[in-house]
Amino acid sequence: MTMVSSSMPPEPGMAARAAAWLAMALRASWPFAAFFIGFFLVWEYSVAIFKIPGYILPTPSQIVSNGWADIPRLLDYTLITGAESLIGYLLAICIGVPVGLAIAFWKPLQRTVYPFLVSLEMVPKIAFAPLFIAWLGFGLLPKVIIVVLVCFFPVALNAIHAFGSLSDELTRFCRSTGAGPLRTFWKVRLPAALPQCFVGFKYAALNATVGATIAEFMGSDQGLGFYIQIATGNMRPDLAFAGIFFLTLLGLALFGAVSLAEKLLIPWHITLRRH
Amino acid sequence: MGATIDIRSLTKTFGAGPGAVHAFGPIDLTIESGSFVSLLGPSGCGKSTLMLMIAGLLDATRGDVFFDDAKVDGPRTDIGIMFQDNTLVPWRTVEGNVALQLELRGLDPRDYADRIRDLLRSVKLDGFQHRHPYELSGGMQQRAAFCQALVHEPDTLLFDEPLGKLDAMTRESIRTDLQALWMQKRPTVVFVTHSIEEAVQLSSTVCVVTPRPGRIERRIDIDLPWPRDLEVKASARFTQYVREIQGIFHDYGVL
C-alpha cells in the first residue's frame, strides 16, 4: 500500500477523501451504533440468563436463523403486504391531492366538505377495518381501501393547507403581472405548495404499512400481518419477530422512497432546512 | 416618462357597521408624470393600503384612481411593485426570479437575457445570478427583488417600504442606486416609507400622511439639488425639511 501511494502523485485522491468521510461518519455515529448493538446483545443474553422460554421471548439469533429457514414465505408475504401498502398509498395521493386542491381553491367546498373532513379526522379510521372486511371479503381490495383510508387524511389536509397558504405578497405579485390562474399555478402556487404536501406524503407513508397490517389481522390468508398472527397463535414468536422485521423494512423502504422523491423534486427546500 | 396618477376622493373602510375601521380618506392627490412621490407616515396610517389601491390590487370603498385618465379597475399590469417582504421564490435562482416576472407575463426570458444581465450588474449582483435567495444577504435579496420589479420596463414603480427590514448602511447604498435609476429613466415613483430622512432624500414631493383615518396632511415639494448625496444630506436645507416634517408629526402626537 505504502509503495503504491508513494509512487502516486501526492494529491488527495478519491480513496483518501472517502476514507476521511468514513472516519467522520464513524466518529459521528458510533454512540448510536454501539447502543444499537448493545441492545441486541443484552436481549440475547438476558433471555439465557433469566431462562425465558423461547415461546415467550426468542433470542435475536433464533429470530435470524428460524426466519432465514422460512425466507421464501416471508419474502412472498412482504411482496403482498408491500403491494397493498403501495397501491393504497399511491391511490390516497391521487385522490387526496386533487381533493385538497379543490377545497383550497373553491370556497363552497371550504364551508361544506372541509369541516366534514376535519371531523372525520377525529374518527380512528382503523376502526372501519372489520366493516370493510365484512363488506368486501378477504381479497386485496378491502386492504387497499383501508390503507387509502389511513393515508388519505394526512395527504388531503396537508394539501389544503399547502395550496391555501401562498403569501399575500406573492399573490399580489402574480396578479400584478396579469398572469392567468393556470400560469400562476404552474409557476408559483404548485412549487410553493410542494414542501407542505410532502409533510403529508411522509406522514401517510408511515401510516400505510400500519393500515395494511391491521387489515390483514382482521381477515386474510396471506401477507405479513397474517403471518405474524398465525405465528403468534402457533407459539412461534421468533417467526412473528421475523415478520415484524420485514414489515419494518417495508416501512423504511416506503419512507425512504418518499424522502428521495422530496430531495429530487424540491432540493431547494432541503437546502433551506439545512441552513 | 411615467404615467400621471390621479387619486380622487379615495376612501377605504374595512368591515361594516359599528365595527368598521375607517382606514383612510377621502384622499385627493395628483402624482405628476416622472415625479418621485413619497407617502410618509407612521405605521397603521393606511399608506400601504393606498398603494395597493393605486396598483388596482385592492378595491376602494369610494373614489377612484386614474392612470393618465384611464380609471383603475383591476390590477395594473404596466407597473413594477416592490414589497417589504420580497417576492423572490426559494426554488429559483436570482436570475430565475427576475425571469419569473417575464414568464408570468408570457414573455420569453431568453429575449431579455441582456437586460437581465445589465440590471443585475447595475445593482452589483453580477456573479450572483446563479445563487438562490437564501444564499444572499437581506440587502442583496432586496436588490434582486428590485431587478425583478424592473425587468419588464415598467414606467410606473410602486414601492411599499422596500428597505424597511434592512440595516442602515445597506439602506443608504440601495437608496443611491434607486435614485440613480430614477434620475436616468424618470419613471413615476410612489414610495411608501416611515423614514423622514429617506423620504426627503429621495423624493421630489413628500406627502405627509396622518394617523388613522389617514389623510394627506401636507404636500411638500423638496427643492434640493440632484443627486442627493451625503453633501446634500449634510446641508442646512435638508435638515430644515426634516425638522418641518418632524414638527407635523409632533403636532399629531406621533413624535
PDB file of C-alpha atoms in Angstrom, chain A:
ATOM      1  CA  MET A   1       0.000   0.000   0.000  1.00  0.00           C
ATOM      2  CA  THR A   2       2.776   2.410   1.011  1.00  0.00           C
ATOM      3  CA  MET A   3       4.660   1.560  -2.185  1.00  0.00           C
ATOM      4  CA  VAL A   4       1.663   2.323  -4.347  1.00  0.00           C
ATOM      5  CA  SER A   5       0.701   5.531  -2.644  1.00  0.00           C
ATOM      6  CA  SER A   6       4.259   6.897  -2.683  1.00  0.00           C
ATOM      7  CA  SER A   7       4.504   6.261  -6.407  1.00  0.00           C
ATOM      8  CA  MET A   8       1.223   8.161  -6.967  1.00  0.00           C
ATOM      9  CA  PRO A   9       1.096  11.938  -7.356  1.00  0.00           C
ATOM     10  CA  PRO A  10       0.619  13.458  -3.877  1.00  0.00           C
ATOM     11  CA  GLU A  11      -2.897  14.773  -4.279  1.00  0.00           C
ATOM     12  CA  PRO A  12      -5.905  13.920  -2.080  1.00  0.00           C
ATOM     13  CA  GLY A  13      -7.473  11.213  -4.245  1.00  0.00           C
ATOM     14  CA  MET A  14     -10.955   9.756  -4.174  1.00  0.00           C
ATOM     15  CA  ALA A  15      -9.879   6.980  -1.821  1.00  0.00           C
ATOM     16  CA  ALA A  16      -8.352   9.382   0.686  1.00  0.00           C
ATOM     17  CA  ARG A  17     -11.453  11.568   0.684  1.00  0.00           C
ATOM     18  CA  ALA A  18     -13.741   8.550   1.046  1.00  0.00           C
ATOM     19  CA  ALA A  19     -11.652   7.328   3.974  1.00  0.00           C
ATOM     20  CA  ALA A  20     -11.855  10.731   5.613  1.00  0.00           C
ATOM     21  CA  TRP A  21     -15.614  10.794   5.134  1.00  0.00           C
ATOM     22  CA  LEU A  22     -15.967   7.297   6.558  1.00  0.00           C
ATOM     23  CA  ALA A  23     -13.872   8.234   9.579  1.00  0.00           C
ATOM     24  CA  MET A  24     -16.063  11.260  10.178  1.00  0.00           C
ATOM     25  CA  ALA A  25     -19.285   9.285   9.790  1.00  0.00           C
ATOM     26  CA  LEU A  26     -17.951   6.675  12.210  1.00  0.00           C
ATOM     27  CA  ARG A  27     -16.972   9.317  14.731  1.00  0.00           C
ATOM     28  CA  ALA A  28     -20.411  10.907  14.498  1.00  0.00           C
ATOM     29  CA  SER A  29     -22.485   7.737  14.708  1.00  0.00           C
ATOM     30  CA  TRP A  30     -20.514   5.299  16.859  1.00  0.00           C
ATOM     31  CA  PRO A  31     -22.542   6.038  20.042  1.00  0.00           C
ATOM     32  CA  PHE A  32     -25.687   5.105  18.190  1.00  0.00           C
ATOM     33  CA  ALA A  33     -24.129   2.014  16.616  1.00  0.00           C
ATOM     34  CA  ALA A  34     -22.764   0.934  19.983  1.00  0.00           C
ATOM     35  CA  PHE A  35     -26.140   1.356  21.663  1.00  0.00           C
ATOM     36  CA  PHE A  36     -27.885  -0.495  18.829  1.00  0.00           C
ATOM     37  CA  ILE A  37     -25.515  -3.479  19.034  1.00  0.00           C
ATOM     38  CA  GLY A  38     -25.573  -3.347  22.837  1.00  0.00           C
ATOM     39  CA  PHE A  39     -29.370  -3.514  22.853  1.00  0.00           C
ATOM     40  CA  PHE A  40     -29.392  -6.783  20.926  1.00  0.00           C
ATOM     41  CA  LEU A  41     -26.549  -8.231  22.990  1.00  0.00           C
ATOM     42  CA  VAL A  42     -28.426  -7.507  26.217  1.00  0.00           C
ATOM     43  CA  TRP A  43     -31.544  -9.058  24.691  1.00  0.00           C
ATOM     44  CA  GLU A  44     -29.655 -12.162  23.516  1.00  0.00           C
ATOM     45  CA  TYR A  45     -28.012 -12.861  26.893  1.00  0.00           C
ATOM     46  CA  SER A  46     -30.880 -11.781  29.167  1.00  0.00           C
ATOM     47  CA  VAL A  47     -33.047 -14.476  27.627  1.00  0.00           C
ATOM     48  CA  ALA A  48     -30.416 -17.074  28.580  1.00  0.00           C
ATOM     49  CA  ILE A  49     -29.613 -15.617  31.998  1.00  0.00           C
ATOM     50  CA  PHE A  50     -33.235 -15.251  33.099  1.00  0.00           C
ATOM     51  CA  LYS A  51     -34.146 -18.553  31.427  1.00  0.00           C
ATOM     52  CA  ILE A  52     -37.038 -17.058  29.488  1.00  0.00           C
ATOM     53  CA  PRO A  53     -38.642 -19.823  27.381  1.00  0.00           C
ATOM     54  CA  GLY A  54     -38.436 -19.438  23.604  1.00  0.00           C
ATOM     55  CA  TYR A  55     -42.212 -19.458  23.164  1.00  0.00           C
ATOM     56  CA  ILE A  56     -42.390 -16.256  25.278  1.00  0.00           C
ATOM     57  CA  LEU A  57     -39.350 -14.327  24.033  1.00  0.00           C
ATOM     58  CA  PRO A  58     -36.934 -15.707  21.426  1.00  0.00           C
ATOM     59  CA  THR A  59     -33.336 -14.523  21.156  1.00  0.00           C
ATOM     60  CA  PRO A  60     -32.268 -12.368  18.202  1.00  0.00           C
ATOM     61  CA  SER A  61     -30.133 -15.236  16.914  1.00  0.00           C
ATOM     62  CA  GLN A  62     -33.144 -17.585  16.962  1.00  0.00           C
ATOM     63  CA  ILE A  63     -35.172 -14.986  15.086  1.00  0.00           C
ATOM     64  CA  VAL A  64     -32.494 -14.714  12.403  1.00  0.00           C
ATOM     65  CA  SER A  65     -31.893 -18.442  11.963  1.00  0.00           C
ATOM     66  CA  ASN A  66     -35.554 -19.524  12.098  1.00  0.00           C
ATOM     67  CA  GLY A  67     -36.625 -16.588   9.964  1.00  0.00           C
ATOM     68  CA  TRP A  68     -33.952 -17.490   7.413  1.00  0.00           C
ATOM     69  CA  ALA A  69     -35.328 -21.036   7.259  1.00  0.00           C
ATOM     70  CA  ASP A  70     -38.718 -19.621   6.276  1.00  0.00           C
ATOM     71  CA  ILE A  71     -37.358 -16.918   3.977  1.00  0.00           C
ATOM     72  CA  PRO A  72     -39.288 -17.803   0.763  1.00  0.00           C
ATOM     73  CA  ARG A  73     -42.635 -17.373   2.504  1.00  0.00           C
ATOM     74  CA  LEU A  74     -41.512 -14.201   4.284  1.00  0.00           C
ATOM     75  CA  LEU A  75     -40.369 -12.621   1.008  1.00  0.00           C
ATOM     76  CA  ASP A  76     -43.568 -13.702  -0.702  1.00  0.00           C
ATOM     77  CA  TYR A  77     -45.706 -12.110   2.026  1.00  0.00           C
ATOM     78  CA  THR A  78     -43.526  -8.984   2.070  1.00  0.00           C
ATOM     79  CA  LEU A  79     -44.400  -8.519  -1.602  1.00  0.00           C
ATOM     80  CA  ILE A  80     -48.114  -8.946  -0.871  1.00  0.00           C
ATOM     81  CA  THR A  81     -48.222  -6.529   2.067  1.00  0.00           C
ATOM     82  CA  GLY A  82     -45.941  -4.194   0.128  1.00  0.00           C
ATOM     83  CA  ALA A  83     -48.332  -4.194  -2.832  1.00  0.00           C
ATOM     84  CA  GLU A  84     -51.323  -3.459  -0.565  1.00  0.00           C
ATOM     85  CA  SER A  85     -49.458  -0.597   1.116  1.00  0.00           C
ATOM     86  CA  LEU A  86     -48.056   0.874  -2.079  1.00  0.00           C
ATOM     87  CA  ILE A  87     -51.279   0.708  -4.109  1.00  0.00           C
ATOM     88  CA  GLY A  88     -53.288   2.184  -1.236  1.00  0.00           C
ATOM     89  CA  TYR A  89     -50.689   4.868  -0.614  1.00  0.00           C
ATOM     90  CA  LEU A  90     -50.499   5.961  -4.249  1.00  0.00           C
ATOM     91  CA  LEU A  91     -54.289   5.959  -4.528  1.00  0.00           C
ATOM     92  CA  ALA A  92     -54.508   8.124  -1.397  1.00  0.00           C
ATOM     93  CA  ILE A  93     -52.148  10.641  -3.018  1.00  0.00           C
ATOM     94  CA  CYS A  94     -54.024  10.532  -6.331  1.00  0.00           C
ATOM     95  CA  ILE A  95     -57.293  11.264  -4.518  1.00  0.00           C
ATOM     96  CA  GLY A  96     -56.037  13.381  -1.622  1.00  0.00           C
ATOM     97  CA  VAL A  97     -54.082  15.991  -3.594  1.00  0.00           C
ATOM     98  CA  PRO A  98     -56.907  16.878  -6.033  1.00  0.00           C
ATOM     99  CA  VAL A  99     -59.398  16.962  -3.142  1.00  0.00           C
ATOM    100  CA  GLY A 100     -57.046  19.265  -1.220  1.00  0.00           C
ATOM    101  CA  LEU A 101     -56.628  21.452  -4.301  1.00  0.00           C
ATOM    102  CA  ALA A 102     -60.359  21.709  -4.866  1.00  0.00           C
ATOM    103  CA  ILE A 103     -61.043  22.622  -1.247  1.00  0.00           C
ATOM    104  CA  ALA A 104     -58.228  25.180  -1.163  1.00  0.00           C
ATOM    105  CA  PHE A 105     -59.481  26.975  -4.269  1.00  0.00           C
ATOM    106  CA  TRP A 106     -63.237  26.576  -4.129  1.00  0.00           C
ATOM    107  CA  LYS A 107     -64.953  28.491  -1.343  1.00  0.00           C
ATOM    108  CA  PRO A 108     -68.232  26.460  -1.217  1.00  0.00           C
ATOM    109  CA  LEU A 109     -66.219  23.292  -0.519  1.00  0.00           C
ATOM    110  CA  GLN A 110     -64.405  25.059   2.305  1.00  0.00           C
ATOM    111  CA  ARG A 111     -67.713  25.549   4.044  1.00  0.00           C
ATOM    112  CA  THR A 112     -69.090  22.062   3.397  1.00  0.00           C
ATOM    113  CA  VAL A 113     -66.541  19.336   2.693  1.00  0.00           C
ATOM    114  CA  TYR A 114     -63.679  20.792   4.712  1.00  0.00           C
ATOM    115  CA  PRO A 115     -65.389  20.786   8.141  1.00  0.00           C
ATOM    116  CA  PHE A 116     -66.672  17.305   7.336  1.00  0.00           C
ATOM    117  CA  LEU A 117     -63.118  16.102   6.617  1.00  0.00           C
ATOM    118  CA  VAL A 118     -61.801  17.692   9.793  1.00  0.00           C
ATOM    119  CA  SER A 119     -64.450  15.974  11.911  1.00  0.00           C
ATOM    120  CA  LEU A 120     -63.791  12.653  10.135  1.00  0.00           C
ATOM    121  CA  GLU A 121     -60.122  13.126  11.002  1.00  0.00           C
ATOM    122  CA  MET A 122     -61.173  12.672  14.637  1.00  0.00           C
ATOM    123  CA  VAL A 123     -62.568   9.218  13.855  1.00  0.00           C
ATOM    124  CA  PRO A 124     -59.992   6.411  14.248  1.00  0.00           C
ATOM    125  CA  LYS A 125     -60.086   5.179  10.649  1.00  0.00           C
ATOM    126  CA  ILE A 126     -58.736   1.790  11.536  1.00  0.00           C
ATOM    127  CA  ALA A 127     -61.998   1.085  13.393  1.00  0.00           C
ATOM    128  CA  PHE A 128     -63.637   0.727   9.968  1.00  0.00           C
ATOM    129  CA  ALA A 129     -61.372  -2.194   9.071  1.00  0.00           C
ATOM    130  CA  PRO A 130     -63.699  -5.023  10.224  1.00  0.00           C
ATOM    131  CA  LEU A 131     -66.578  -3.408   8.328  1.00  0.00           C
ATOM    132  CA  PHE A 132     -64.671  -3.324   5.077  1.00  0.00           C
ATOM    133  CA  ILE A 133     -63.564  -6.906   5.565  1.00  0.00           C
ATOM    134  CA  ALA A 134     -67.218  -7.871   6.162  1.00  0.00           C
ATOM    135  CA  TRP A 135     -68.376  -5.956   3.106  1.00  0.00           C
ATOM    136  CA  LEU A 136     -65.633  -6.884   0.666  1.00  0.00           C
ATOM    137  CA  GLY A 137     -64.186 -10.174   1.861  1.00  0.00           C
ATOM    138  CA  PHE A 138     -60.621 -11.454   2.178  1.00  0.00           C
ATOM    139  CA  GLY A 139     -59.039 -10.202  -1.050  1.00  0.00           C
ATOM    140  CA  LEU A 140     -56.710  -7.331  -1.930  1.00  0.00           C
ATOM    141  CA  LEU A 141     -59.454  -4.712  -2.270  1.00  0.00           C
ATOM    142  CA  PRO A 142     -60.501  -4.270   1.395  1.00  0.00           C
ATOM    143  CA  LYS A 143     -56.837  -3.962   2.438  1.00  0.00           C
ATOM    144  CA  VAL A 144     -56.160  -1.324  -0.208  1.00  0.00           C
ATOM    145  CA  ILE A 145     -59.259   0.602   0.873  1.00  0.00           C
ATOM    146  CA  ILE A 146     -58.160   0.595   4.496  1.00  0.00           C
ATOM    147  CA  VAL A 147     -54.689   1.816   3.519  1.00  0.00           C
ATOM    148  CA  VAL A 148     -56.304   4.568   1.431  1.00  0.00           C
ATOM    149  CA  LEU A 149     -58.426   5.495   4.433  1.00  0.00           C
ATOM    150  CA  VAL A 150     -55.480   5.906   6.826  1.00  0.00           C
ATOM    151  CA  CYS A 151     -53.302   7.704   4.224  1.00  0.00           C
ATOM    152  CA  PHE A 152     -55.909   9.977   2.675  1.00  0.00           C
ATOM    153  CA  PHE A 153     -56.392  12.364   5.600  1.00  0.00           C
ATOM    154  CA  PRO A 154     -52.796  13.455   6.174  1.00  0.00           C
ATOM    155  CA  VAL A 155     -52.363  13.867   2.394  1.00  0.00           C
ATOM    156  CA  ALA A 156     -55.579  15.846   1.859  1.00  0.00           C
ATOM    157  CA  LEU A 157     -55.367  18.047   4.965  1.00  0.00           C
ATOM    158  CA  ASN A 158     -51.762  18.992   4.254  1.00  0.00           C
ATOM    159  CA  ALA A 159     -52.604  19.665   0.604  1.00  0.00           C
ATOM    160  CA  ILE A 160     -55.428  22.018   1.638  1.00  0.00           C
ATOM    161  CA  HIS A 161     -53.007  23.837   3.896  1.00  0.00           C
ATOM    162  CA  ALA A 162     -50.275  23.833   1.224  1.00  0.00           C
ATOM    163  CA  PHE A 163     -52.352  25.259  -1.609  1.00  0.00           C
ATOM    164  CA  GLY A 164     -54.217  27.718   0.589  1.00  0.00           C
ATOM    165  CA  SER A 165     -51.267  29.484   2.163  1.00  0.00           C
ATOM    166  CA  LEU A 166     -49.448  31.478  -0.530  1.00  0.00           C
ATOM    167  CA  SER A 167     -48.225  34.776   0.968  1.00  0.00           C
ATOM    168  CA  ASP A 168     -50.167  37.974   0.264  1.00  0.00           C
ATOM    169  CA  GLU A 169     -47.102  39.463  -1.377  1.00  0.00           C
ATOM    170  CA  LEU A 170     -46.670  36.621  -3.860  1.00  0.00           C
ATOM    171  CA  THR A 171     -50.397  36.530  -4.609  1.00  0.00           C
ATOM    172  CA  ARG A 172     -50.349  40.265  -5.352  1.00  0.00           C
ATOM    173  CA  PHE A 173     -47.167  39.972  -7.355  1.00  0.00           C
ATOM    174  CA  CYS A 174     -48.738  37.309  -9.575  1.00  0.00           C
ATOM    175  CA  ARG A 175     -51.902  39.354 -10.033  1.00  0.00           C
ATOM    176  CA  SER A 176     -49.903  42.441 -10.981  1.00  0.00           C
ATOM    177  CA  THR A 177     -48.301  40.516 -13.845  1.00  0.00           C
ATOM    178  CA  GLY A 178     -51.704  39.751 -15.313  1.00  0.00           C
ATOM    179  CA  ALA A 179     -50.909  36.012 -15.301  1.00  0.00           C
ATOM    180  CA  GLY A 180     -53.943  33.727 -15.550  1.00  0.00           C
ATOM    181  CA  PRO A 181     -54.802  31.164 -12.868  1.00  0.00           C
ATOM    182  CA  LEU A 182     -53.218  28.279 -14.755  1.00  0.00           C
ATOM    183  CA  ARG A 183     -49.887  30.002 -15.353  1.00  0.00           C
ATOM    184  CA  THR A 184     -49.830  31.253 -11.750  1.00  0.00           C
ATOM    185  CA  PHE A 185     -50.490  27.697 -10.603  1.00  0.00           C
ATOM    186  CA  TRP A 186     -47.635  26.090 -12.544  1.00  0.00           C
ATOM    187  CA  LYS A 187     -45.075  28.826 -11.961  1.00  0.00           C
ATOM    188  CA  VAL A 188     -45.781  29.775  -8.362  1.00  0.00           C
ATOM    189  CA  ARG A 189     -48.592  28.043  -6.483  1.00  0.00           C
ATOM    190  CA  LEU A 190     -47.584  24.437  -7.187  1.00  0.00           C
ATOM    191  CA  PRO A 191     -43.863  24.727  -6.369  1.00  0.00           C
ATOM    192  CA  ALA A 192     -44.679  26.840  -3.312  1.00  0.00           C
ATOM    193  CA  ALA A 193     -47.072  24.142  -2.077  1.00  0.00           C
ATOM    194  CA  LEU A 194     -44.755  21.133  -2.551  1.00  0.00           C
ATOM    195  CA  PRO A 195     -42.900  21.279   0.797  1.00  0.00           C
ATOM    196  CA  GLN A 196     -46.123  21.222   2.802  1.00  0.00           C
ATOM    197  CA  CYS A 197     -47.539  18.483   0.540  1.00  0.00           C
ATOM    198  CA  PHE A 198     -44.514  16.336   1.314  1.00  0.00           C
ATOM    199  CA  VAL A 199     -45.164  16.705   5.037  1.00  0.00           C
ATOM    200  CA  GLY A 200     -48.455  14.904   4.341  1.00  0.00           C
ATOM    201  CA  PHE A 201     -46.872  12.342   1.998  1.00  0.00           C
ATOM    202  CA  LYS A 202     -44.288  11.382   4.613  1.00  0.00           C
ATOM    203  CA  TYR A 203     -46.797  11.104   7.407  1.00  0.00           C
ATOM    204  CA  ALA A 204     -49.022   8.968   5.188  1.00  0.00           C
ATOM    205  CA  ALA A 205     -46.056   6.753   4.275  1.00  0.00           C
ATOM    206  CA  LEU A 206     -45.715   5.904   7.974  1.00  0.00           C
ATOM    207  CA  ASN A 207     -49.420   5.048   8.136  1.00  0.00           C
ATOM    208  CA  ALA A 208     -49.528   2.856   5.026  1.00  0.00           C
ATOM    209  CA  THR A 209     -47.907  -0.312   6.395  1.00  0.00           C
ATOM    210  CA  VAL A 210     -49.793   0.076   9.678  1.00  0.00           C
ATOM    211  CA  GLY A 211     -53.087   0.114   7.771  1.00  0.00           C
ATOM    212  CA  ALA A 212     -52.154  -2.904   5.646  1.00  0.00           C
ATOM    213  CA  THR A 213     -51.033  -4.941   8.670  1.00  0.00           C
ATOM    214  CA  ILE A 214     -54.136  -4.266  10.723  1.00  0.00           C
ATOM    215  CA  ALA A 215     -56.345  -5.015   7.712  1.00  0.00           C
ATOM    216  CA  GLU A 216     -54.586  -8.356   7.431  1.00  0.00           C
ATOM    217  CA  PHE A 217     -55.083  -9.035  11.140  1.00  0.00           C
ATOM    218  CA  MET A 218     -58.817  -8.620  10.591  1.00  0.00           C
ATOM    219  CA  GLY A 219     -59.116 -11.232   7.945  1.00  0.00           C
ATOM    220  CA  SER A 220     -56.756 -12.576   5.317  1.00  0.00           C
ATOM    221  CA  ASP A 221     -54.962 -15.693   4.195  1.00  0.00           C
ATOM    222  CA  GLN A 222     -51.666 -14.104   3.178  1.00  0.00           C
ATOM    223  CA  GLY A 223     -49.364 -11.175   3.924  1.00  0.00           C
ATOM    224  CA  LEU A 224     -47.078 -10.248   6.818  1.00  0.00           C
ATOM    225  CA  GLY A 225     -49.964  -9.304   9.138  1.00  0.00           C
ATOM    226  CA  PHE A 226     -51.489 -12.726   8.561  1.00  0.00           C
ATOM    227  CA  TYR A 227     -48.067 -14.341   9.076  1.00  0.00           C
ATOM    228  CA  ILE A 228     -47.499 -12.554  12.396  1.00  0.00           C
ATOM    229  CA  GLN A 229     -50.930 -13.527  13.649  1.00  0.00           C
ATOM    230  CA  ILE A 230     -50.549 -17.198  12.688  1.00  0.00           C
ATOM    231  CA  ALA A 231     -47.014 -17.367  14.128  1.00  0.00           C
ATOM    232  CA  THR A 232     -48.218 -15.915  17.419  1.00  0.00           C
ATOM    233  CA  GLY A 233     -51.121 -18.376  17.509  1.00  0.00           C
ATOM    234  CA  ASN A 234     -48.675 -21.242  16.989  1.00  0.00           C
ATOM    235  CA  MET A 235     -46.462 -20.071  19.878  1.00  0.00           C
ATOM    236  CA  ARG A 236     -43.736 -19.083  17.422  1.00  0.00           C
ATOM    237  CA  PRO A 237     -42.820 -15.537  18.483  1.00  0.00           C
ATOM    238  CA  ASP A 238     -39.486 -15.976  16.699  1.00  0.00           C
ATOM    239  CA  LEU A 239     -41.311 -16.082  13.363  1.00  0.00           C
ATOM    240  CA  ALA A 240     -43.598 -13.218  14.452  1.00  0.00           C
ATOM    241  CA  PHE A 241     -40.478 -11.124  15.085  1.00  0.00           C
ATOM    242  CA  ALA A 242     -39.133 -12.092  11.681  1.00  0.00           C
ATOM    243  CA  GLY A 243     -42.399 -10.864  10.170  1.00  0.00           C
ATOM    244  CA  ILE A 244     -42.129  -7.616  12.143  1.00  0.00           C
ATOM    245  CA  PHE A 245     -38.598  -7.204  10.836  1.00  0.00           C
ATOM    246  CA  PHE A 246     -39.777  -7.417   7.238  1.00  0.00           C
ATOM    247  CA  LEU A 247     -42.671  -5.035   7.987  1.00  0.00           C
ATOM    248  CA  THR A 248     -40.128  -2.563   9.333  1.00  0.00           C
ATOM    249  CA  LEU A 249     -38.045  -2.940   6.181  1.00  0.00           C
ATOM    250  CA  LEU A 250     -41.167  -2.279   4.138  1.00  0.00           C
ATOM    251  CA  GLY A 251     -41.993   0.893   6.073  1.00  0.00           C
ATOM    252  CA  LEU A 252     -38.402   2.098   5.794  1.00  0.00           C
ATOM    253  CA  ALA A 253     -38.373   1.460   2.050  1.00  0.00           C
ATOM    254  CA  LEU A 254     -41.589   3.415   1.504  1.00  0.00           C
ATOM    255  CA  PHE A 255     -40.492   6.311   3.715  1.00  0.00           C
ATOM    256  CA  GLY A 256     -37.049   6.314   2.103  1.00  0.00           C
ATOM    257  CA  ALA A 257     -38.563   6.431  -1.386  1.00  0.00           C
ATOM    258  CA  VAL A 258     -40.747   9.412  -0.434  1.00  0.00           C
ATOM    259  CA  SER A 259     -37.777  11.193   1.141  1.00  0.00           C
ATOM    260  CA  LEU A 260     -35.771  10.568  -2.007  1.00  0.00           C
ATOM    261  CA  ALA A 261     -38.577  11.946  -4.178  1.00  0.00           C
ATOM    262  CA  GLU A 262     -38.666  15.023  -1.942  1.00  0.00           C
ATOM    263  CA  LYS A 263     -34.949  15.510  -2.313  1.00  0.00           C
ATOM    264  CA  LEU A 264     -35.191  15.243  -6.099  1.00  0.00           C
ATOM    265  CA  LEU A 265     -38.316  17.364  -6.540  1.00  0.00           C
ATOM    266  CA  ILE A 266     -37.610  20.178  -4.103  1.00  0.00           C
ATOM    267  CA  PRO A 267     -33.852  20.227  -3.484  1.00  0.00           C
ATOM    268  CA  TRP A 268     -34.120  23.941  -2.669  1.00  0.00           C
ATOM    269  CA  HIS A 269     -36.306  23.157   0.324  1.00  0.00           C
ATOM    270  CA  ILE A 270     -33.906  20.589   1.756  1.00  0.00           C
ATOM    271  CA  THR A 271     -31.034  23.019   1.413  1.00  0.00           C
ATOM    272  CA  LEU A 272     -33.161  25.666   3.058  1.00  0.00           C
ATOM    273  CA  ARG A 273     -33.723  23.442   6.047  1.00  0.00           C
ATOM    274  CA  ARG A 274     -30.054  22.665   6.400  1.00  0.00           C
ATOM    275  CA  HIS A 275     -29.087  26.359   6.561  1.00  0.00           C
TER     276      HIS A 275
END
